[in-house]
Short mmCIF file of C-alpha atoms in Angstrom, two decimals:
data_model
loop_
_atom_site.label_atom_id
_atom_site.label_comp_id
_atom_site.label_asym_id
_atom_site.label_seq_id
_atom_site.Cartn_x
_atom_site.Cartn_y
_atom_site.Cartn_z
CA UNK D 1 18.49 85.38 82.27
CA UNK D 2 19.57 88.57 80.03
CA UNK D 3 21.57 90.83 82.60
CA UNK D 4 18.95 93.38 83.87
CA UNK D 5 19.93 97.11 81.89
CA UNK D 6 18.71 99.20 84.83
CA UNK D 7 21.87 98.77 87.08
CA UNK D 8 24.28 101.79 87.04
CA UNK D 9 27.39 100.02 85.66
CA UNK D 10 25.45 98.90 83.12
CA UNK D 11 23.40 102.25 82.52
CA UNK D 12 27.00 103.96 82.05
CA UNK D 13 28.50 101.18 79.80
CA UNK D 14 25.71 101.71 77.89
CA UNK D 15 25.91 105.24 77.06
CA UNK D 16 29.07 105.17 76.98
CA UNK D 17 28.99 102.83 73.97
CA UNK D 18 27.09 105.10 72.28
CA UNK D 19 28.37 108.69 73.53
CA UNK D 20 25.25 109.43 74.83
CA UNK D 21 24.26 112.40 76.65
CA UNK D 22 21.05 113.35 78.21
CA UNK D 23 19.14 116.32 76.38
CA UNK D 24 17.27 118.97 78.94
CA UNK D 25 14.46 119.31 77.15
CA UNK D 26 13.45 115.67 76.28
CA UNK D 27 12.96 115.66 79.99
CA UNK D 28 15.37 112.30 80.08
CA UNK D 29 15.93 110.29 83.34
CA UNK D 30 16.56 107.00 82.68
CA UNK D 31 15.70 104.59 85.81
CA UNK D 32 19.06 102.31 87.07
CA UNK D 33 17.08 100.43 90.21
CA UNK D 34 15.91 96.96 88.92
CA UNK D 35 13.49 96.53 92.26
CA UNK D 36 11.27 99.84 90.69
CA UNK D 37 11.27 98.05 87.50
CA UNK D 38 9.63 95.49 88.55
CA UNK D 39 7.67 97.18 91.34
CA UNK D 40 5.78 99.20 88.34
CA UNK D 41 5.42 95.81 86.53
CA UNK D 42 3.98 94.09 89.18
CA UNK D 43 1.59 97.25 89.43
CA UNK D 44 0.46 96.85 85.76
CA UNK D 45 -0.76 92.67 86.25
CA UNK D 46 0.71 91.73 82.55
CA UNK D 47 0.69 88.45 81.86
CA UNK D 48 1.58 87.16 78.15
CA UNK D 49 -2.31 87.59 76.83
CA UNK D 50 -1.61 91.18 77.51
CA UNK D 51 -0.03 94.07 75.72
CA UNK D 52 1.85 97.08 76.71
CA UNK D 53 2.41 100.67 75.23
CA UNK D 54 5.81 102.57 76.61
CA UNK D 55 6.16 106.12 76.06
CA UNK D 56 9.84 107.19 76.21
CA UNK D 57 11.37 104.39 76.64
CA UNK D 58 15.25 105.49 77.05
CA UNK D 59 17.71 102.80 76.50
CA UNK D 60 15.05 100.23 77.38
CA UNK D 61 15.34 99.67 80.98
CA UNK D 62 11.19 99.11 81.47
CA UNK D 63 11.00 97.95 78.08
CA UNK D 64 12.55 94.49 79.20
CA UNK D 65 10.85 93.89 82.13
CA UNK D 66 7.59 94.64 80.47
CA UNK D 67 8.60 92.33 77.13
CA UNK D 68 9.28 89.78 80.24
CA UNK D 69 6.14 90.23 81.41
CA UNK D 70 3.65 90.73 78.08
CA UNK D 71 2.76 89.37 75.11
CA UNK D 72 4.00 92.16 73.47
CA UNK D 73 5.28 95.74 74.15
CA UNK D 74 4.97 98.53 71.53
CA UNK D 75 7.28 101.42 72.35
CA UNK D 76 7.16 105.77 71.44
CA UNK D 77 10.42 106.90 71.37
CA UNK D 78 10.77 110.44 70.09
CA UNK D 79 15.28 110.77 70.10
CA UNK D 80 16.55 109.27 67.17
CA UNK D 81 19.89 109.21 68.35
CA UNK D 82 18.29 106.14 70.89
CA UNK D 83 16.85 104.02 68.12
CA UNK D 84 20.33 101.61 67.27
CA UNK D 85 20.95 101.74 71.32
CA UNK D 86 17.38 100.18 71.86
CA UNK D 87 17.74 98.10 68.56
CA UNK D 88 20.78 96.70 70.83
CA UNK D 89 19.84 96.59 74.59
CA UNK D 90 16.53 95.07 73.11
CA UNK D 91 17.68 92.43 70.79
CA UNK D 92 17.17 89.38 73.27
CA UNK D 93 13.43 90.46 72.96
CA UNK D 94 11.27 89.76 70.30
CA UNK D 95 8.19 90.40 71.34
CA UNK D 96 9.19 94.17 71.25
CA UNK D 97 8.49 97.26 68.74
CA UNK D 98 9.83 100.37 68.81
CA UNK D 99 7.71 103.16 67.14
CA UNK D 100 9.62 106.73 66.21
CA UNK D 101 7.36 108.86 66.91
CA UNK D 102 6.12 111.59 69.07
CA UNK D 103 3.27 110.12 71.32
CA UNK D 104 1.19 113.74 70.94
CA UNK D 105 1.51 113.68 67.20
CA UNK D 106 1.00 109.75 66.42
CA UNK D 107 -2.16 108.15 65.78
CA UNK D 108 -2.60 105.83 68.82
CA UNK D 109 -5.78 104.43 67.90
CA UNK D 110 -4.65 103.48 64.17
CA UNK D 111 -1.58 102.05 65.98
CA UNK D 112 -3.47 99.54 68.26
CA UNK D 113 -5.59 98.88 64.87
CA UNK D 114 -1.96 97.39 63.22
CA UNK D 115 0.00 96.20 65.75
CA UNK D 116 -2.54 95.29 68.70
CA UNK D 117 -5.76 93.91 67.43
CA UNK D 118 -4.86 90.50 68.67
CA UNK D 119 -4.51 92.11 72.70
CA UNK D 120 -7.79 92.50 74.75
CA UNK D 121 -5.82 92.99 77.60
CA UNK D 122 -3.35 96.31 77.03
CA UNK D 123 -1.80 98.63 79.83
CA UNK D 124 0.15 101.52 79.13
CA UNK D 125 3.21 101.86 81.18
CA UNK D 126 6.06 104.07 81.28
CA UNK D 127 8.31 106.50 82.80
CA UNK D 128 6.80 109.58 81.25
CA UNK D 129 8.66 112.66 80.21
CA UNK D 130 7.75 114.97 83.35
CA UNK D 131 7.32 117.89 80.69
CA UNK D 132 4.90 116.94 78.94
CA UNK D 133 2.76 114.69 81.44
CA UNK D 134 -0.36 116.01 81.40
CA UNK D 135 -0.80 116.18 77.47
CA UNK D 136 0.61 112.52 77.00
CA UNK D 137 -2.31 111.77 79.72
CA UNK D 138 -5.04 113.78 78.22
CA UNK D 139 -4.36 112.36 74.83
CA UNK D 140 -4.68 109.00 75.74
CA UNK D 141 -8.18 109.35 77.50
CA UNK D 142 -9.03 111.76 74.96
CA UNK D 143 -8.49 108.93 72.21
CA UNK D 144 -10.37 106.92 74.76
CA UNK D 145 -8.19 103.77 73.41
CA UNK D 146 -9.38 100.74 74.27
CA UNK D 147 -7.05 100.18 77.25
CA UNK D 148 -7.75 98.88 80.67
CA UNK D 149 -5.37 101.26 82.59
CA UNK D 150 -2.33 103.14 82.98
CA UNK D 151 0.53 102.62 85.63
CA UNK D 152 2.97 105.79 85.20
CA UNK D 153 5.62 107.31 86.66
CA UNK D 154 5.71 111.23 86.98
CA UNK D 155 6.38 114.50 88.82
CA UNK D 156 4.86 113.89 92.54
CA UNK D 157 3.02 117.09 92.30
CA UNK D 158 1.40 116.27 89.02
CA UNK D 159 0.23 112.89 91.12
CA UNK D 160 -0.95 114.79 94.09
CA UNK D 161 -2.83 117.13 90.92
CA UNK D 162 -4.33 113.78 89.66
CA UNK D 163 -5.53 111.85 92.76
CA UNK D 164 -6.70 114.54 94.41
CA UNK D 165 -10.00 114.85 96.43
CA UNK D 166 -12.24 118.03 96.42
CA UNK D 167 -11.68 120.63 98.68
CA UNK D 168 -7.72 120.35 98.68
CA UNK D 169 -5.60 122.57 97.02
CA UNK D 170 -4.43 120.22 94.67
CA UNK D 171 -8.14 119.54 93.24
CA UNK D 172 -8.63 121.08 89.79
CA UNK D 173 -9.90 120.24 86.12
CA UNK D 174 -7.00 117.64 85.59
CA UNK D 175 -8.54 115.94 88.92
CA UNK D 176 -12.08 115.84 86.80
CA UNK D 177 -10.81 115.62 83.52
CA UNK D 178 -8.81 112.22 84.73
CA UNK D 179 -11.03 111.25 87.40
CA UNK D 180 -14.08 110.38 84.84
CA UNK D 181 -12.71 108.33 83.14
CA UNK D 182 -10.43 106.40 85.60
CA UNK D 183 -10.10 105.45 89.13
CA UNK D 184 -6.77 106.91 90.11
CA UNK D 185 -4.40 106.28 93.31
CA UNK D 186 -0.73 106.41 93.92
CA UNK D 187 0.68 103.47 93.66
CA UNK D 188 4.14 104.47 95.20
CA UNK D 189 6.33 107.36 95.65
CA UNK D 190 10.18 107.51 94.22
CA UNK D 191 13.20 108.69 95.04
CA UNK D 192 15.37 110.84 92.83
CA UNK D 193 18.47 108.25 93.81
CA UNK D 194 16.97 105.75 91.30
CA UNK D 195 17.44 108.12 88.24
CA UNK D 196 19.86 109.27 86.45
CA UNK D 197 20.37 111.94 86.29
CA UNK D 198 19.03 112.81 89.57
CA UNK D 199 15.80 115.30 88.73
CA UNK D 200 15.25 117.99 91.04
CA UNK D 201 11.69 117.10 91.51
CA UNK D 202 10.27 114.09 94.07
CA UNK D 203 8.46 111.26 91.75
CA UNK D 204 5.62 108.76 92.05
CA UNK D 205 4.11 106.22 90.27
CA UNK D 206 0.22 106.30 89.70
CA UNK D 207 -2.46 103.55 88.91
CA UNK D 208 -4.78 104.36 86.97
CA UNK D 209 -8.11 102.07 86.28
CA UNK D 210 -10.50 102.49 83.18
CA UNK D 211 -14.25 102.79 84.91
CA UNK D 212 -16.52 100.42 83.52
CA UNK D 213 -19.27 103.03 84.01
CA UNK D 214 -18.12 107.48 84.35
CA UNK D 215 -19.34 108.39 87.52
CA UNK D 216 -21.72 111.03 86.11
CA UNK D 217 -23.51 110.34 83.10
CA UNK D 218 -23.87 114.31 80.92
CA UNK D 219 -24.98 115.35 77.42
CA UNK D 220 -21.55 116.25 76.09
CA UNK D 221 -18.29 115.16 77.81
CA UNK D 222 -16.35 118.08 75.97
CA UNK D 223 -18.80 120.66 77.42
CA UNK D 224 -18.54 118.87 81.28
CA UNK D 225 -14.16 120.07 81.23
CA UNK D 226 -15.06 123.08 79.75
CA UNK D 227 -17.00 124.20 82.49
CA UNK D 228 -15.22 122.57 85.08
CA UNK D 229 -11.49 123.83 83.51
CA UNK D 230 -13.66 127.45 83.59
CA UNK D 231 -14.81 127.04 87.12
CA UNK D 232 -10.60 127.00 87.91
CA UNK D 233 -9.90 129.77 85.71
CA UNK D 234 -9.10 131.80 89.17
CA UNK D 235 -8.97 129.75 92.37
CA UNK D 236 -9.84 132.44 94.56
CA UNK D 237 -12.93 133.11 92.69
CA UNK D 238 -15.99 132.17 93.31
CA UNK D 239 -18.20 129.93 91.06
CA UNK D 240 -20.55 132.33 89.63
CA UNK D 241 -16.92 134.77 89.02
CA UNK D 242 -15.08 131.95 87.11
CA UNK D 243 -17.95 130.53 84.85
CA UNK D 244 -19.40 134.47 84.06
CA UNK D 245 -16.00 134.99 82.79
CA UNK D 246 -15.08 131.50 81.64
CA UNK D 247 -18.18 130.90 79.50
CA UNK D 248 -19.07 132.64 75.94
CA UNK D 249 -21.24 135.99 76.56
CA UNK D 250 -21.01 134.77 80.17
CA UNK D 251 -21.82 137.95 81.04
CA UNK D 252 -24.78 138.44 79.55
CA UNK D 253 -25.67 135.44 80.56
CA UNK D 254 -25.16 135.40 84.23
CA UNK D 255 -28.88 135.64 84.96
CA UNK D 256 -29.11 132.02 83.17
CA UNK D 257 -25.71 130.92 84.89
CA UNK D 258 -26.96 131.68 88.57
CA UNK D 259 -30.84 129.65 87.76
CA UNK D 260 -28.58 127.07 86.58
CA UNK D 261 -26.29 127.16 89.98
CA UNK D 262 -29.49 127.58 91.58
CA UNK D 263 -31.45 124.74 89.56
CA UNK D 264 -28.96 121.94 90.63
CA UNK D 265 -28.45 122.94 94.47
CA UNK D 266 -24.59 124.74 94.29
CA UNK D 267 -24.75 127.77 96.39
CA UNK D 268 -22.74 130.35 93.56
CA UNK D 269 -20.66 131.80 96.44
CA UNK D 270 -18.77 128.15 96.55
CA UNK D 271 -15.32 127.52 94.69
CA UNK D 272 -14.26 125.40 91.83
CA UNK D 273 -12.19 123.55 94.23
CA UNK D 274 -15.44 122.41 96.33
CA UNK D 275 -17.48 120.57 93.73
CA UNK D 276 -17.26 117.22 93.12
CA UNK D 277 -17.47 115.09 89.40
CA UNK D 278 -21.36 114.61 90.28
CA UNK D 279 -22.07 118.33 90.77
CA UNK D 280 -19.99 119.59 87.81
CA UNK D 281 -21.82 116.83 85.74
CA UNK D 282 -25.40 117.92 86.57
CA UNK D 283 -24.11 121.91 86.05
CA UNK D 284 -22.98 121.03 83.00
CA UNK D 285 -26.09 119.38 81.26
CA UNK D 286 -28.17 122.06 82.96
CA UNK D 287 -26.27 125.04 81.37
CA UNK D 288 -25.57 123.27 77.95
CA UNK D 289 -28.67 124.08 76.47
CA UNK D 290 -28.16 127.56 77.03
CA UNK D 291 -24.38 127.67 75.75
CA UNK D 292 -25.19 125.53 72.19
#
């Protein structure tokens, strides 16, 4: 059995080899506690009919667990300078490929077109650059790839953001924009010992779980986040406030924005914050015809 890379000794040999230092605003903590490794793993179900896609993968400390687990892992590393370390740490594996790339710029879909076609089965897991989380997410439903979940680490609040329920504080238009298309729950929370180095921000691992139906069915799915990212524009605001000022010529439309409100049962003195996907859904078809 290949001597696990996600032990500190080993983490610091490592970079140490290759004179390595961490750049700020890659947003680089590579994990050195074997037991998360495989605790995300485990998280993901893999077995070797399945694939995975990494984003960021470091010096490949989930890479190997997940090329021990799956059929094959394909991998979106963005640093150069980490391409002949990974080429190294990874070289027991074959089942491994490591794409240069920036995940935001790349096209995913064309990817899983060449490298994937052979994978029903594929899970994207990784330890995602807490900078730019939320894109990285949003692109990947956005693509709406053919996968059956996600299982990824990131900033705890962003998680709290993600799972949240309506009427909390963390409930916004990432909650909806997320929650449509996947079922989404914390799968564990983790400390900043296991990184290095250490961020200054608690992490957590989340589960997500492609819906085999949305939970509202609307006209235009584009349309459904812009109204619900306008109904969040100000949290203090009300409603009828947020989409008047949100909307185009919301304005001078606010007679049609209120029948709307009206129309579909949401009192227009209510926040963003209290709706759930269901009641943004039927908002949305009912003002679309109005706004197109």
């Amino acid at each position: 059995m290949q001597k696990d890379i996600a032990t500190p000794v080993r983490t610091q040999e490592i970079l140490k080899k290759y004179g390595f230092s961490f750049k700020k605003s890659l947003g680089q903590n590579f994990l050195i506690d074997p037991n998360i490794l495989r605790n995300i793993v485990a998280h993901a179900e893999l077995t070797k009919d399945s694939a995975a896609i990494e984003i960021g993968p470091g010096i490949g400390a989930l890479t190997e667990h997940l090329a021990r687990a799956a059929g094959k892992v394909v991998a979106f590393e963005i640093d150069q300078r980490l391409l002949p370390v990974l080429a190294d740490t990874l070289s027991p594996y074959d089942n491994v490929e490591i794409v240069h790339s920036d995940i935001l710029e790349a096209d995913v879909k064309q990817m899983f077109a060449d490298k994937l076609e052979n994978y029903k089965d594929v899970m994207v897991v990784a330890n995602l650059p807490y900078y730019v989380t939320t894109p990285i997410l949003l692109k990947l439903l956005m693509d709406r790839l053919p996968i059956r979940g996600m299982v990824v680490m990131m900033q705890k609040e962003v998680a709290d953001r993600i799972t949240a329920k309506p009427g909390t504080k963390a409930y916004g238009s990432l909650s909806i924009a997320i929650q449509y298309y996947m079922k989404a729950e914390v799968a564990m929370i983790v400390p900043k010992a296991v990184f290095m180095p250490q961020p200054n921000v608690e992490s957590a691992v989340i589960k997500l779980t492609r819906h085999e139906e949305p939970p509202v069915h609307v006209i235009d799915e584009d349309f459904l986040f812009q109204v619900s990212r306008g109904s969040f524009v100000q949290r203090r605001k009300t409603i009828i406030n947020n989409l008047q000022s949100s909307l185009p010529n919301g304005k001078q439309k606010k007679d049609l924005i209120l029948q709307s409100l009206e129309k579909v049962g949401i009192n227009p003195t209510r926040r963003g914050e209290t709706l759930t996907i269901e009641e943004f859904g039927r908002l949305a078809d009912e003002l679309y015809p109005h706004f197109h």
